[in-house]
Amino acid sequence: MNGSTPTDPAAARIASVGAFNENLEPAQAVVIIPTYNERGNVEPLLTAICALGVPVDVLVADDGSPDGTADAVASHAGTLPRRILLMRRKGKFGLGVCYLDAFHWILEHAPHYRIIAQMDADFSHDPQSLPALVEAATAAGVSVGSRYVAGGSTPDWDRRRVLLSKGGNLYARTILKLFRPSYSVRDNTAGFIAWRRDVLEQVLDQKIFGDGYSFLTALKYAAFRLGYPPAEVPIAFPDRRLGVSKLNRHIIFEAFLMPWKLGFFFRVVKRVPSRHANPVGLHDNTPEMWDRYYASEDETGFFARLVHWAREVYFGGLFASRVVRLGGPATSYLEIGVGTAQTLARLQRMTQARCAGIEKTPRAYEIGKAYARDCEVVLGDGLSLPFADGSFDVVYSLGLLEHFEPAEQARLLREQARVAMKVLVEVPTASPHMKAITWFNRTILKKRGVWADEELFSHSHFEKKYPGLPFEYYFDWASGAMTCWFVLRSADILRHVGTL
């Protein structure tokens, strides 16, 4: 099959894309392997990947290798127990362009892949690390095989290479932290990366600079600025088995300039509007907005203490009690969007049940993890929960649903229904004073986000939004008539809320 069309910008670079073993069930994960003169490595590498306990398909993107790498893949693929894709390209156009072509082809032509990974062909990336990367990417959105976190290593490297690599990564992280102090990726030049599909789609809507190592740094920083800080998984990174390194002076110089280029670019444009996210839609649900919302946790003085006390009373006392009463008898709870984690921590103290939470915004995740020490708090996305089906008795969210677009709301509800038996949703109510507050903030103060552009709910509004979906409705007077609750059974959600 041919993956390019006359209007495709990659058409001039891609000669063909062939598929082998199409009769086999596709895996949920695929790994992209760019190759140029890797004939000696590619066959044993494909065999090793296909022997993993976790099923992973492979796309080899070959840049017209004169040593016959692509032909070796074609002859060997039929003997393997996994689907193999072979992208034959018309020449060497650079590592970054190769990955971009492969990314876009998979996103357009292979919708069944939920995780898209990338790795080198020379065995410096151990295939045995792929399952851990896939698992981490499922939870965090993007994961990196890192040499420079605890447990990572570079065995058999000479001292000069170690100093060059460590120095380059320390330099990149230091410069990027000047622009974004919370940036913490230690292995910025790592090429062993796994992406959740929805995150990669958003990253590719950004302007991605560079090639080689600088391209890899740009991918990670773009993901971070979108609210998906890469999870670093420790790996051992030995020297390549065969062939020679593609490192040259141009790549080193580009890597030197890239952190400054990224920092200034994102400082000016903030983030490029994405076709796959909602920052330019009805709601401001960006990490930057939530960072501002939780900024009082870093402040001192009377007002900051007052805000913290109010959150403790409001979320910790009032909402924890509501979750227990509306959720009924339960031995496990999951909170979607823990925020400052007052509710989660109080709930655990009240019930002694298993209490877990997931938070997408990096700053709130750090606050929540520190506050709810006896609970399991993970960094991830409610749209793709890193938990097995039926893991919890009750899943709940507090002030979450109203910040998402309609399509994402449906995905949130279905994903919560997948992992728990009962779903509790707390949202702002369409009372007169809530309408007045949001109108004033949005129209007069020109605000976006909390108390401004959120959706307001009522019994009839929810009924029209999800026709036929059974639910219990509770108007919450104790919250100052600002909120209401919807109690839903997971089976009803999965039956009545459509897939999108």
Short mmCIF file of C-alpha atoms in Angstrom, two decimals:
data_model
loop_
_atom_site.label_atom_id
_atom_site.label_comp_id
_atom_site.label_asym_id
_atom_site.label_seq_id
_atom_site.Cartn_x
_atom_site.Cartn_y
_atom_site.Cartn_z
CA MET A 1 0.00 0.00 0.00
CA ASN A 2 1.12 3.56 -0.57
CA GLY A 3 0.79 6.02 2.30
CA SER A 4 1.23 9.25 0.35
CA THR A 5 -1.13 11.28 -1.81
CA PRO A 6 -0.31 14.02 -4.36
CA THR A 7 -1.34 16.68 -1.84
CA ASP A 8 0.69 15.16 1.01
CA PRO A 9 3.85 17.24 1.74
CA ALA A 10 5.69 13.99 2.45
CA ALA A 11 4.87 12.58 -1.00
CA ALA A 12 8.14 13.87 -2.41
CA ARG A 13 10.07 11.99 0.27
CA ILE A 14 8.12 8.72 0.68
CA ALA A 15 8.39 6.17 -2.12
CA SER A 16 6.02 3.63 -0.56
CA VAL A 17 4.73 2.14 2.68
CA GLY A 18 4.36 -1.64 2.68
CA ALA A 19 2.63 -3.78 5.28
CA PHE A 20 3.53 -7.35 6.24
CA ASN A 21 1.48 -9.86 8.25
CA GLU A 22 -1.70 -7.82 7.89
CA ASN A 23 -3.73 -10.92 8.77
CA LEU A 24 -2.47 -10.64 12.38
CA GLU A 25 -4.37 -8.64 15.00
CA PRO A 26 -2.74 -5.19 15.32
CA ALA A 27 -1.11 -4.32 18.60
CA GLN A 28 -2.07 -1.18 20.54
CA ALA A 29 1.53 0.05 20.32
CA VAL A 30 3.86 0.61 17.38
CA VAL A 31 7.53 1.58 17.45
CA ILE A 32 9.16 3.66 14.70
CA ILE A 33 12.74 2.75 13.81
CA PRO A 34 14.56 5.12 11.41
CA THR A 35 17.33 3.36 9.51
CA TYR A 36 20.24 4.20 7.25
CA ASN A 37 22.76 1.43 6.57
CA GLU A 38 21.56 -0.71 9.49
CA ARG A 39 21.30 -4.06 7.67
CA GLY A 40 23.40 -5.83 10.29
CA ASN A 41 21.22 -4.61 13.15
CA VAL A 42 17.69 -4.51 11.80
CA GLU A 43 16.88 -8.23 11.54
CA PRO A 44 17.93 -9.17 15.12
CA LEU A 45 16.25 -5.98 16.41
CA LEU A 46 12.92 -6.86 14.76
CA THR A 47 13.17 -10.39 16.17
CA ALA A 48 13.84 -9.04 19.68
CA ILE A 49 10.90 -6.60 19.58
CA CYS A 50 8.50 -9.27 18.32
CA ALA A 51 9.59 -11.59 21.15
CA LEU A 52 8.52 -9.14 23.88
CA GLY A 53 5.80 -10.19 26.29
CA VAL A 54 3.88 -7.02 25.41
CA PRO A 55 2.74 -6.98 21.74
CA VAL A 56 4.34 -4.15 19.76
CA ASP A 57 4.17 -3.64 16.00
CA VAL A 58 7.04 -2.00 14.09
CA LEU A 59 7.37 0.68 11.42
CA VAL A 60 10.83 0.80 9.85
CA ALA A 61 11.46 4.14 8.09
CA ASP A 62 14.43 3.61 5.80
CA ASP A 63 16.18 6.53 4.11
CA GLY A 64 17.19 4.67 0.96
CA SER A 65 20.04 2.74 2.62
CA PRO A 66 22.57 1.67 -0.02
CA ASP A 67 23.44 -1.44 2.04
CA GLY A 68 19.96 -2.93 1.43
CA THR A 69 18.47 -2.38 4.88
CA ALA A 70 14.94 -2.04 3.47
CA ASP A 71 15.26 -5.24 1.44
CA ALA A 72 16.44 -7.08 4.55
CA VAL A 73 13.35 -5.91 6.41
CA ALA A 74 11.07 -7.01 3.57
CA SER A 75 12.61 -10.49 3.40
CA HIS A 76 12.59 -11.01 7.18
CA ALA A 77 9.19 -9.49 8.06
CA GLY A 78 7.12 -12.46 6.90
CA THR A 79 8.81 -14.75 9.43
CA LEU A 80 7.80 -12.58 12.42
CA PRO A 81 4.70 -12.91 14.65
CA ARG A 82 3.83 -9.19 14.54
CA ARG A 83 2.72 -6.64 11.95
CA ILE A 84 5.67 -4.93 10.27
CA LEU A 85 5.40 -1.69 8.26
CA LEU A 86 8.19 -0.60 5.91
CA MET A 87 8.37 3.03 4.81
CA ARG A 88 10.79 3.38 1.91
CA ARG A 89 11.98 6.98 1.59
CA LYS A 90 13.70 8.47 -1.44
CA GLY A 91 16.83 9.69 0.34
CA LYS A 92 18.30 11.12 3.53
CA PHE A 93 16.26 14.11 4.70
CA GLY A 94 17.30 14.14 8.36
CA LEU A 95 16.19 12.36 11.51
CA GLY A 96 13.55 14.94 12.44
CA VAL A 97 11.88 14.87 9.03
CA CYS A 98 11.96 11.07 9.06
CA TYR A 99 10.15 10.91 12.40
CA LEU A 100 7.64 13.57 11.37
CA ASP A 101 6.79 11.69 8.18
CA ALA A 102 6.36 8.45 10.12
CA PHE A 103 4.32 10.13 12.88
CA HIS A 104 1.92 11.74 10.43
CA TRP A 105 1.55 8.57 8.40
CA ILE A 106 0.58 6.54 11.48
CA LEU A 107 -1.84 9.20 12.74
CA GLU A 108 -3.54 9.33 9.35
CA HIS A 109 -3.47 5.69 8.27
CA ALA A 110 -3.28 3.58 11.46
CA PRO A 111 -5.96 4.74 13.95
CA HIS A 112 -5.73 1.53 16.00
CA TYR A 113 -2.35 2.45 17.53
CA ARG A 114 -2.82 4.02 20.96
CA ILE A 115 0.91 4.28 21.78
CA ILE A 116 3.54 5.40 19.26
CA ALA A 117 7.16 4.86 20.27
CA GLN A 118 10.48 5.76 18.68
CA MET A 119 13.88 4.13 19.07
CA ASP A 120 17.28 3.71 17.39
CA ALA A 121 18.16 0.70 15.27
CA ASP A 122 21.62 0.06 16.74
CA PHE A 123 20.64 -1.71 20.02
CA SER A 124 21.73 1.24 22.13
CA HIS A 125 18.02 1.25 23.03
CA ASP A 126 17.25 -2.11 24.63
CA PRO A 127 13.95 -3.54 23.33
CA GLN A 128 13.36 -4.98 26.81
CA SER A 129 12.72 -1.42 28.04
CA LEU A 130 9.82 -0.89 25.61
CA PRO A 131 7.08 -2.35 27.89
CA ALA A 132 8.04 0.03 30.73
CA LEU A 133 8.00 3.00 28.35
CA VAL A 134 4.61 2.00 26.95
CA GLU A 135 3.17 1.69 30.47
CA ALA A 136 4.58 5.07 31.54
CA ALA A 137 3.34 6.81 28.38
CA THR A 138 -0.15 5.41 28.89
CA ALA A 139 -0.27 7.15 32.27
CA ALA A 140 1.69 10.36 31.66
CA GLY A 141 1.12 10.93 27.93
CA VAL A 142 4.82 10.77 27.05
CA SER A 143 7.72 8.80 28.50
CA VAL A 144 11.48 8.97 27.90
CA GLY A 145 14.09 6.27 28.30
CA SER A 146 16.54 8.25 30.42
CA ARG A 147 20.22 7.72 31.11
CA TYR A 148 20.41 10.45 33.72
CA VAL A 149 17.83 9.56 36.36
CA ALA A 150 18.34 7.11 39.21
CA GLY A 151 18.84 3.65 37.72
CA GLY A 152 19.93 4.92 34.30
CA SER A 153 23.44 4.32 32.99
CA THR A 154 25.80 4.48 30.01
CA PRO A 155 27.91 1.31 30.25
CA ASP A 156 31.05 1.03 28.09
CA TRP A 157 31.06 4.72 27.10
CA ASP A 158 34.44 6.44 27.09
CA ARG A 159 34.98 9.44 29.37
CA ARG A 160 34.91 12.00 26.55
CA ARG A 161 31.51 10.81 25.32
CA VAL A 162 30.07 10.78 28.86
CA LEU A 163 31.25 14.33 29.50
CA LEU A 164 29.88 15.56 26.16
CA SER A 165 26.47 13.97 26.68
CA LYS A 166 26.03 14.88 30.35
CA GLY A 167 27.30 18.40 29.74
CA GLY A 168 24.96 18.91 26.79
CA ASN A 169 21.94 17.72 28.74
CA LEU A 170 22.81 19.81 31.79
CA TYR A 171 23.21 22.82 29.51
CA ALA A 172 19.83 22.26 27.79
CA ARG A 173 17.97 21.76 31.08
CA THR A 174 19.60 24.81 32.68
CA ILE A 175 18.70 27.12 29.78
CA LEU A 176 15.12 25.84 29.51
CA LYS A 177 14.64 26.27 33.28
CA LEU A 178 15.48 29.96 32.84
CA PHE A 179 12.29 30.26 30.80
CA ARG A 180 10.24 27.66 32.69
CA PRO A 181 11.61 26.94 36.20
CA SER A 182 9.47 23.80 36.64
CA TYR A 183 11.04 22.13 33.61
CA SER A 184 12.87 19.07 34.93
CA VAL A 185 13.67 16.66 32.06
CA ARG A 186 17.22 15.39 32.61
CA ASP A 187 17.79 13.49 29.36
CA ASN A 188 16.72 15.99 26.71
CA THR A 189 18.66 14.39 23.86
CA ALA A 190 17.23 10.90 24.46
CA GLY A 191 15.67 9.31 21.38
CA PHE A 192 13.93 6.41 23.15
CA ILE A 193 10.44 7.93 23.58
CA ALA A 194 6.86 6.67 23.77
CA TRP A 195 3.81 8.84 23.10
CA ARG A 196 0.15 8.42 23.82
CA ARG A 197 -1.66 9.13 20.56
CA ASP A 198 -3.70 12.12 21.81
CA VAL A 199 -0.56 13.80 23.20
CA LEU A 200 1.44 13.29 20.01
CA GLU A 201 -1.39 14.79 17.96
CA GLN A 202 -1.26 17.95 20.09
CA VAL A 203 2.55 18.13 20.00
CA LEU A 204 2.60 17.88 16.21
CA ASP A 205 0.22 20.84 16.01
CA GLN A 206 3.04 22.93 17.54
CA LYS A 207 5.99 24.35 15.62
CA ILE A 208 8.73 21.74 16.00
CA PHE A 209 12.28 22.92 15.35
CA GLY A 210 15.51 21.24 14.44
CA ASP A 211 16.85 17.85 13.51
CA GLY A 212 18.88 15.22 15.33
CA TYR A 213 19.32 15.78 19.06
CA SER A 214 17.81 19.27 18.95
CA PHE A 215 14.64 17.86 17.37
CA LEU A 216 14.33 15.41 20.27
CA THR A 217 14.71 18.25 22.76
CA ALA A 218 12.06 20.29 20.94
CA LEU A 219 9.55 17.41 21.10
CA LYS A 220 9.97 17.05 24.86
CA TYR A 221 9.71 20.77 25.57
CA ALA A 222 6.62 21.13 23.38
CA ALA A 223 4.96 18.29 25.31
CA PHE A 224 5.90 19.93 28.61
CA ARG A 225 4.43 23.29 27.55
CA LEU A 226 1.19 21.52 26.60
CA GLY A 227 0.89 20.14 30.13
CA TYR A 228 2.47 16.72 29.58
CA PRO A 229 5.84 16.67 31.40
CA PRO A 230 7.67 13.56 30.13
CA ALA A 231 7.98 10.69 32.59
CA GLU A 232 11.61 9.54 32.65
CA VAL A 233 12.13 5.78 32.81
CA PRO A 234 15.69 4.68 33.71
CA ILE A 235 17.49 2.69 31.01
CA ALA A 236 20.96 1.35 30.36
CA PHE A 237 22.35 2.91 27.17
CA PRO A 238 25.33 0.88 25.83
CA ASP A 239 27.40 1.78 22.81
CA ARG A 240 26.00 0.74 19.42
CA ARG A 241 26.72 -2.83 18.28
CA LEU A 242 27.50 -2.13 14.62
CA GLY A 243 27.89 0.85 12.32
CA VAL A 244 29.03 4.38 13.05
CA SER A 245 27.46 7.32 14.87
CA LYS A 246 25.74 10.03 12.78
CA LEU A 247 26.90 12.81 15.16
CA ASN A 248 28.58 15.77 13.46
CA ARG A 249 29.47 19.42 14.15
CA HIS A 250 26.27 20.75 12.61
CA ILE A 251 24.15 18.61 14.97
CA ILE A 252 26.19 19.75 18.00
CA PHE A 253 25.90 23.44 17.03
CA GLU A 254 22.15 23.11 16.48
CA ALA A 255 21.77 21.42 19.87
CA PHE A 256 23.67 24.34 21.45
CA LEU A 257 21.24 26.93 20.03
CA MET A 258 18.00 24.96 20.44
CA PRO A 259 17.24 25.60 24.16
CA TRP A 260 17.41 29.37 23.59
CA LYS A 261 15.29 29.11 20.46
CA LEU A 262 12.63 27.03 22.25
CA GLY A 263 12.61 29.23 25.32
CA PHE A 264 12.13 32.49 23.42
CA PHE A 265 9.63 31.01 20.96
CA PHE A 266 7.28 29.63 23.60
CA ARG A 267 7.75 32.71 25.74
CA VAL A 268 6.38 34.86 22.90
CA VAL A 269 3.66 32.65 21.43
CA LYS A 270 2.87 30.73 24.67
CA ARG A 271 1.47 27.80 22.70
CA VAL A 272 0.27 27.28 19.16
CA PRO A 273 -3.48 26.57 18.96
CA SER A 274 -4.02 22.83 18.56
CA ARG A 275 -6.64 21.15 16.40
CA HIS A 276 -6.77 18.32 18.93
CA ALA A 277 -7.07 20.27 22.20
CA ASN A 278 -9.49 22.87 23.50
CA PRO A 279 -7.52 26.01 24.51
CA VAL A 280 -9.12 28.08 21.78
CA GLY A 281 -12.56 26.54 22.17
CA LEU A 282 -15.26 27.38 24.66
CA HIS A 283 -13.08 26.90 27.72
CA ASP A 284 -9.61 27.81 28.96
CA ASN A 285 -8.40 24.50 30.37
CA THR A 286 -4.69 25.09 29.79
CA PRO A 287 -2.00 24.18 32.35
CA GLU A 288 -1.09 27.88 32.50
CA MET A 289 -4.60 28.76 33.67
CA TRP A 290 -4.52 26.10 36.38
CA ASP A 291 -1.03 27.17 37.45
CA ARG A 292 -2.43 30.65 38.05
CA TYR A 293 -5.38 29.21 39.95
CA TYR A 294 -3.12 27.28 42.34
CA ALA A 295 -0.55 30.08 42.65
CA SER A 296 -1.83 31.03 46.12
CA GLU A 297 -0.34 27.78 47.45
CA ASP A 298 3.10 29.31 46.81
CA GLU A 299 2.27 32.68 48.34
CA THR A 300 2.48 33.94 51.91
CA GLY A 301 0.42 36.47 53.78
CA PHE A 302 -3.14 36.75 55.05
CA PHE A 303 -4.95 36.32 51.72
CA ALA A 304 -3.01 33.18 50.76
CA ARG A 305 -3.71 31.64 54.19
CA LEU A 306 -7.38 32.55 53.85
CA VAL A 307 -7.62 30.88 50.44
CA HIS A 308 -5.92 27.75 51.73
CA TRP A 309 -8.24 27.62 54.77
CA ALA A 310 -11.31 28.06 52.56
CA ARG A 311 -10.20 25.24 50.30
CA GLU A 312 -9.58 23.03 53.31
CA VAL A 313 -13.05 23.67 54.73
CA TYR A 314 -14.85 23.64 51.39
CA PHE A 315 -13.14 20.79 49.60
CA GLY A 316 -11.77 18.88 52.57
CA GLY A 317 -14.82 18.87 54.82
CA LEU A 318 -17.91 19.49 52.73
CA PHE A 319 -17.03 17.59 49.58
CA ALA A 320 -15.47 14.56 51.27
CA SER A 321 -18.70 14.07 53.21
CA ARG A 322 -20.74 14.34 50.01
CA VAL A 323 -18.60 11.69 48.29
CA VAL A 324 -19.12 9.24 51.17
CA ARG A 325 -22.88 9.87 51.36
CA LEU A 326 -23.60 9.79 47.62
CA GLY A 327 -21.13 7.04 46.80
CA GLY A 328 -22.54 4.62 49.34
CA PRO A 329 -20.55 1.73 50.85
CA ALA A 330 -17.14 1.60 49.16
CA THR A 331 -13.65 0.27 49.74
CA SER A 332 -11.91 2.28 47.02
CA TYR A 333 -12.19 5.79 45.58
CA LEU A 334 -10.60 7.56 42.62
CA GLU A 335 -10.56 11.35 42.23
CA ILE A 336 -10.11 12.80 38.73
CA GLY A 337 -8.18 16.07 38.99
CA VAL A 338 -6.95 16.11 42.59
CA GLY A 339 -6.00 19.81 42.62
CA THR A 340 -4.73 20.60 46.10
CA ALA A 341 -5.98 17.16 47.29
CA GLN A 342 -7.91 18.33 50.36
CA THR A 343 -10.89 16.14 49.49
CA LEU A 344 -8.75 13.09 48.72
CA ALA A 345 -6.74 13.37 51.93
CA ARG A 346 -9.83 13.92 54.13
CA LEU A 347 -11.68 11.08 52.41
CA GLN A 348 -8.84 8.68 53.16
CA ARG A 349 -8.80 9.71 56.84
CA MET A 350 -12.58 9.37 57.09
CA THR A 351 -12.92 5.97 55.44
CA GLN A 352 -9.49 4.28 55.63
CA ALA A 353 -10.32 3.04 52.13
CA ARG A 354 -7.97 2.87 49.18
CA CYS A 355 -7.92 6.43 47.83
CA ALA A 356 -6.21 7.34 44.57
CA GLY A 357 -6.14 10.45 42.42
CA ILE A 358 -4.90 11.54 39.01
CA GLU A 359 -3.86 15.08 38.06
CA LYS A 360 -2.81 16.45 34.67
CA THR A 361 -1.46 19.86 35.71
CA PRO A 362 2.17 19.49 36.90
CA ARG A 363 1.96 22.13 39.64
CA ALA A 364 -1.26 20.74 41.11
CA TYR A 365 0.17 17.22 40.92
CA GLU A 366 3.17 18.24 43.06
CA ILE A 367 0.88 19.97 45.59
CA GLY A 368 -1.53 17.04 45.72
CA LYS A 369 1.19 14.42 46.06
CA ALA A 370 2.72 16.30 49.01
CA TYR A 371 -0.63 16.90 50.72
CA ALA A 372 -2.25 13.47 50.30
CA ARG A 373 0.75 11.41 51.39
CA ASP A 374 -1.29 8.33 52.29
CA CYS A 375 -3.00 8.25 48.89
CA GLU A 376 -1.83 7.14 45.47
CA VAL A 377 -1.48 10.28 43.34
CA VAL A 378 -0.34 9.87 39.73
CA LEU A 379 0.43 12.32 36.95
CA GLY A 380 -1.82 11.60 33.98
CA ASP A 381 -4.90 12.49 32.00
CA GLY A 382 -8.52 11.74 32.89
CA LEU A 383 -9.19 11.11 29.21
CA SER A 384 -6.93 8.05 29.33
CA LEU A 385 -6.85 6.64 32.86
CA PRO A 386 -3.89 4.36 33.71
CA PHE A 387 -6.11 1.92 35.64
CA ALA A 388 -7.64 -1.42 34.72
CA ASP A 389 -11.37 -1.87 34.15
CA GLY A 390 -13.38 -1.92 37.38
CA SER A 391 -10.44 -0.92 39.62
CA PHE A 392 -12.55 1.24 41.95
CA ASP A 393 -15.95 1.26 43.63
CA VAL A 394 -16.44 5.01 43.22
CA VAL A 395 -14.87 7.60 40.93
CA TYR A 396 -15.61 11.29 41.45
CA SER A 397 -14.65 14.69 40.09
CA LEU A 398 -15.06 18.11 41.67
CA GLY A 399 -15.44 21.06 39.33
CA LEU A 400 -13.93 19.25 36.36
CA LEU A 401 -16.50 18.43 33.68
CA GLU A 402 -17.50 22.06 33.12
CA HIS A 403 -14.02 22.99 31.83
CA PHE A 404 -14.08 20.62 28.84
CA GLU A 405 -15.63 20.71 25.41
CA PRO A 406 -18.68 18.45 24.80
CA ALA A 407 -16.71 15.72 23.00
CA GLU A 408 -14.15 15.57 25.79
CA GLN A 409 -16.88 15.51 28.44
CA ALA A 410 -18.29 12.36 26.88
CA ARG A 411 -14.82 10.80 26.82
CA LEU A 412 -14.29 11.70 30.47
CA LEU A 413 -17.56 10.10 31.51
CA ARG A 414 -16.95 6.91 29.56
CA GLU A 415 -13.40 6.57 30.85
CA GLN A 416 -14.59 7.00 34.45
CA ALA A 417 -17.33 4.44 33.84
CA ARG A 418 -14.68 2.01 32.62
CA VAL A 419 -12.67 2.06 35.85
CA ALA A 420 -15.41 2.27 38.51
CA MET A 421 -18.91 1.03 39.33
CA LYS A 422 -20.37 4.40 40.33
CA VAL A 423 -19.55 7.89 38.99
CA LEU A 424 -20.08 11.11 40.98
CA VAL A 425 -19.89 14.42 39.15
CA GLU A 426 -19.88 17.76 40.99
CA VAL A 427 -20.35 20.83 38.77
CA PRO A 428 -21.40 24.49 39.16
CA THR A 429 -25.13 25.01 39.03
CA ALA A 430 -27.01 27.40 36.77
CA SER A 431 -28.32 29.45 39.69
CA PRO A 432 -28.92 33.20 39.17
CA HIS A 433 -25.94 34.27 41.27
CA MET A 434 -23.58 31.81 39.51
CA LYS A 435 -24.74 33.17 36.16
CA ALA A 436 -24.08 36.70 37.40
CA ILE A 437 -20.60 35.82 38.69
CA THR A 438 -19.48 34.17 35.46
CA TRP A 439 -21.00 36.93 33.33
CA PHE A 440 -19.19 39.65 35.31
CA ASN A 441 -15.82 37.87 35.22
CA ARG A 442 -16.08 36.98 31.55
CA THR A 443 -17.59 40.23 30.23
CA ILE A 444 -16.32 42.97 32.55
CA LEU A 445 -13.02 41.52 33.79
CA LYS A 446 -12.29 39.66 30.51
CA LYS A 447 -11.27 36.53 32.42
CA ARG A 448 -11.04 32.98 31.10
CA GLY A 449 -11.09 29.81 33.12
CA VAL A 450 -12.39 29.33 36.67
CA TRP A 451 -15.48 31.44 37.52
CA ALA A 452 -15.62 32.79 33.96
CA ASP A 453 -16.04 30.45 30.98
CA GLU A 454 -17.13 27.25 32.71
CA GLU A 455 -20.37 25.52 31.77
CA LEU A 456 -23.25 25.77 34.27
CA PHE A 457 -25.49 22.77 34.89
CA SER A 458 -29.04 22.01 35.99
CA HIS A 459 -31.27 18.93 36.02
CA SER A 460 -32.88 19.81 32.67
CA HIS A 461 -29.56 20.88 31.11
CA PHE A 462 -27.93 17.53 31.91
CA GLU A 463 -31.01 15.66 30.73
CA LYS A 464 -30.88 17.38 27.34
CA LYS A 465 -27.12 16.96 27.08
CA TYR A 466 -27.27 13.18 27.59
CA PRO A 467 -30.76 12.04 26.51
CA GLY A 468 -31.87 8.74 27.98
CA LEU A 469 -29.06 8.59 30.55
CA PRO A 470 -30.47 7.75 34.04
CA PHE A 471 -29.05 9.87 36.88
CA GLU A 472 -29.71 11.15 40.37
CA TYR A 473 -29.56 14.93 40.84
CA TYR A 474 -28.72 16.78 44.08
CA PHE A 475 -28.77 20.55 44.44
CA ASP A 476 -26.14 21.43 47.05
CA TRP A 477 -27.42 24.19 49.35
CA ALA A 478 -24.48 23.75 51.72
CA SER A 479 -22.05 24.94 49.03
CA GLY A 480 -23.79 28.30 48.90
CA ALA A 481 -26.12 27.09 46.14
CA MET A 482 -23.15 27.17 43.77
CA THR A 483 -22.87 23.48 42.94
CA CYS A 484 -24.92 20.40 42.17
CA TRP A 485 -24.18 16.67 41.95
CA PHE A 486 -25.00 13.97 39.43
CA VAL A 487 -24.80 10.33 40.51
CA LEU A 488 -24.52 7.81 37.68
CA ARG A 489 -24.12 4.08 37.26
CA SER A 490 -21.24 3.07 35.02
CA ALA A 491 -23.34 0.61 33.05
CA ASP A 492 -25.78 3.41 32.17
CA ILE A 493 -22.97 5.70 30.99
CA LEU A 494 -21.47 3.05 28.75
CA ARG A 495 -24.91 2.31 27.33
CA HIS A 496 -26.14 5.87 26.72
CA VAL A 497 -23.09 8.13 26.29
CA GLY A 498 -21.79 7.59 22.77
CA THR A 499 -18.20 7.13 21.69
CA LEU A 500 -16.66 10.05 19.85
#
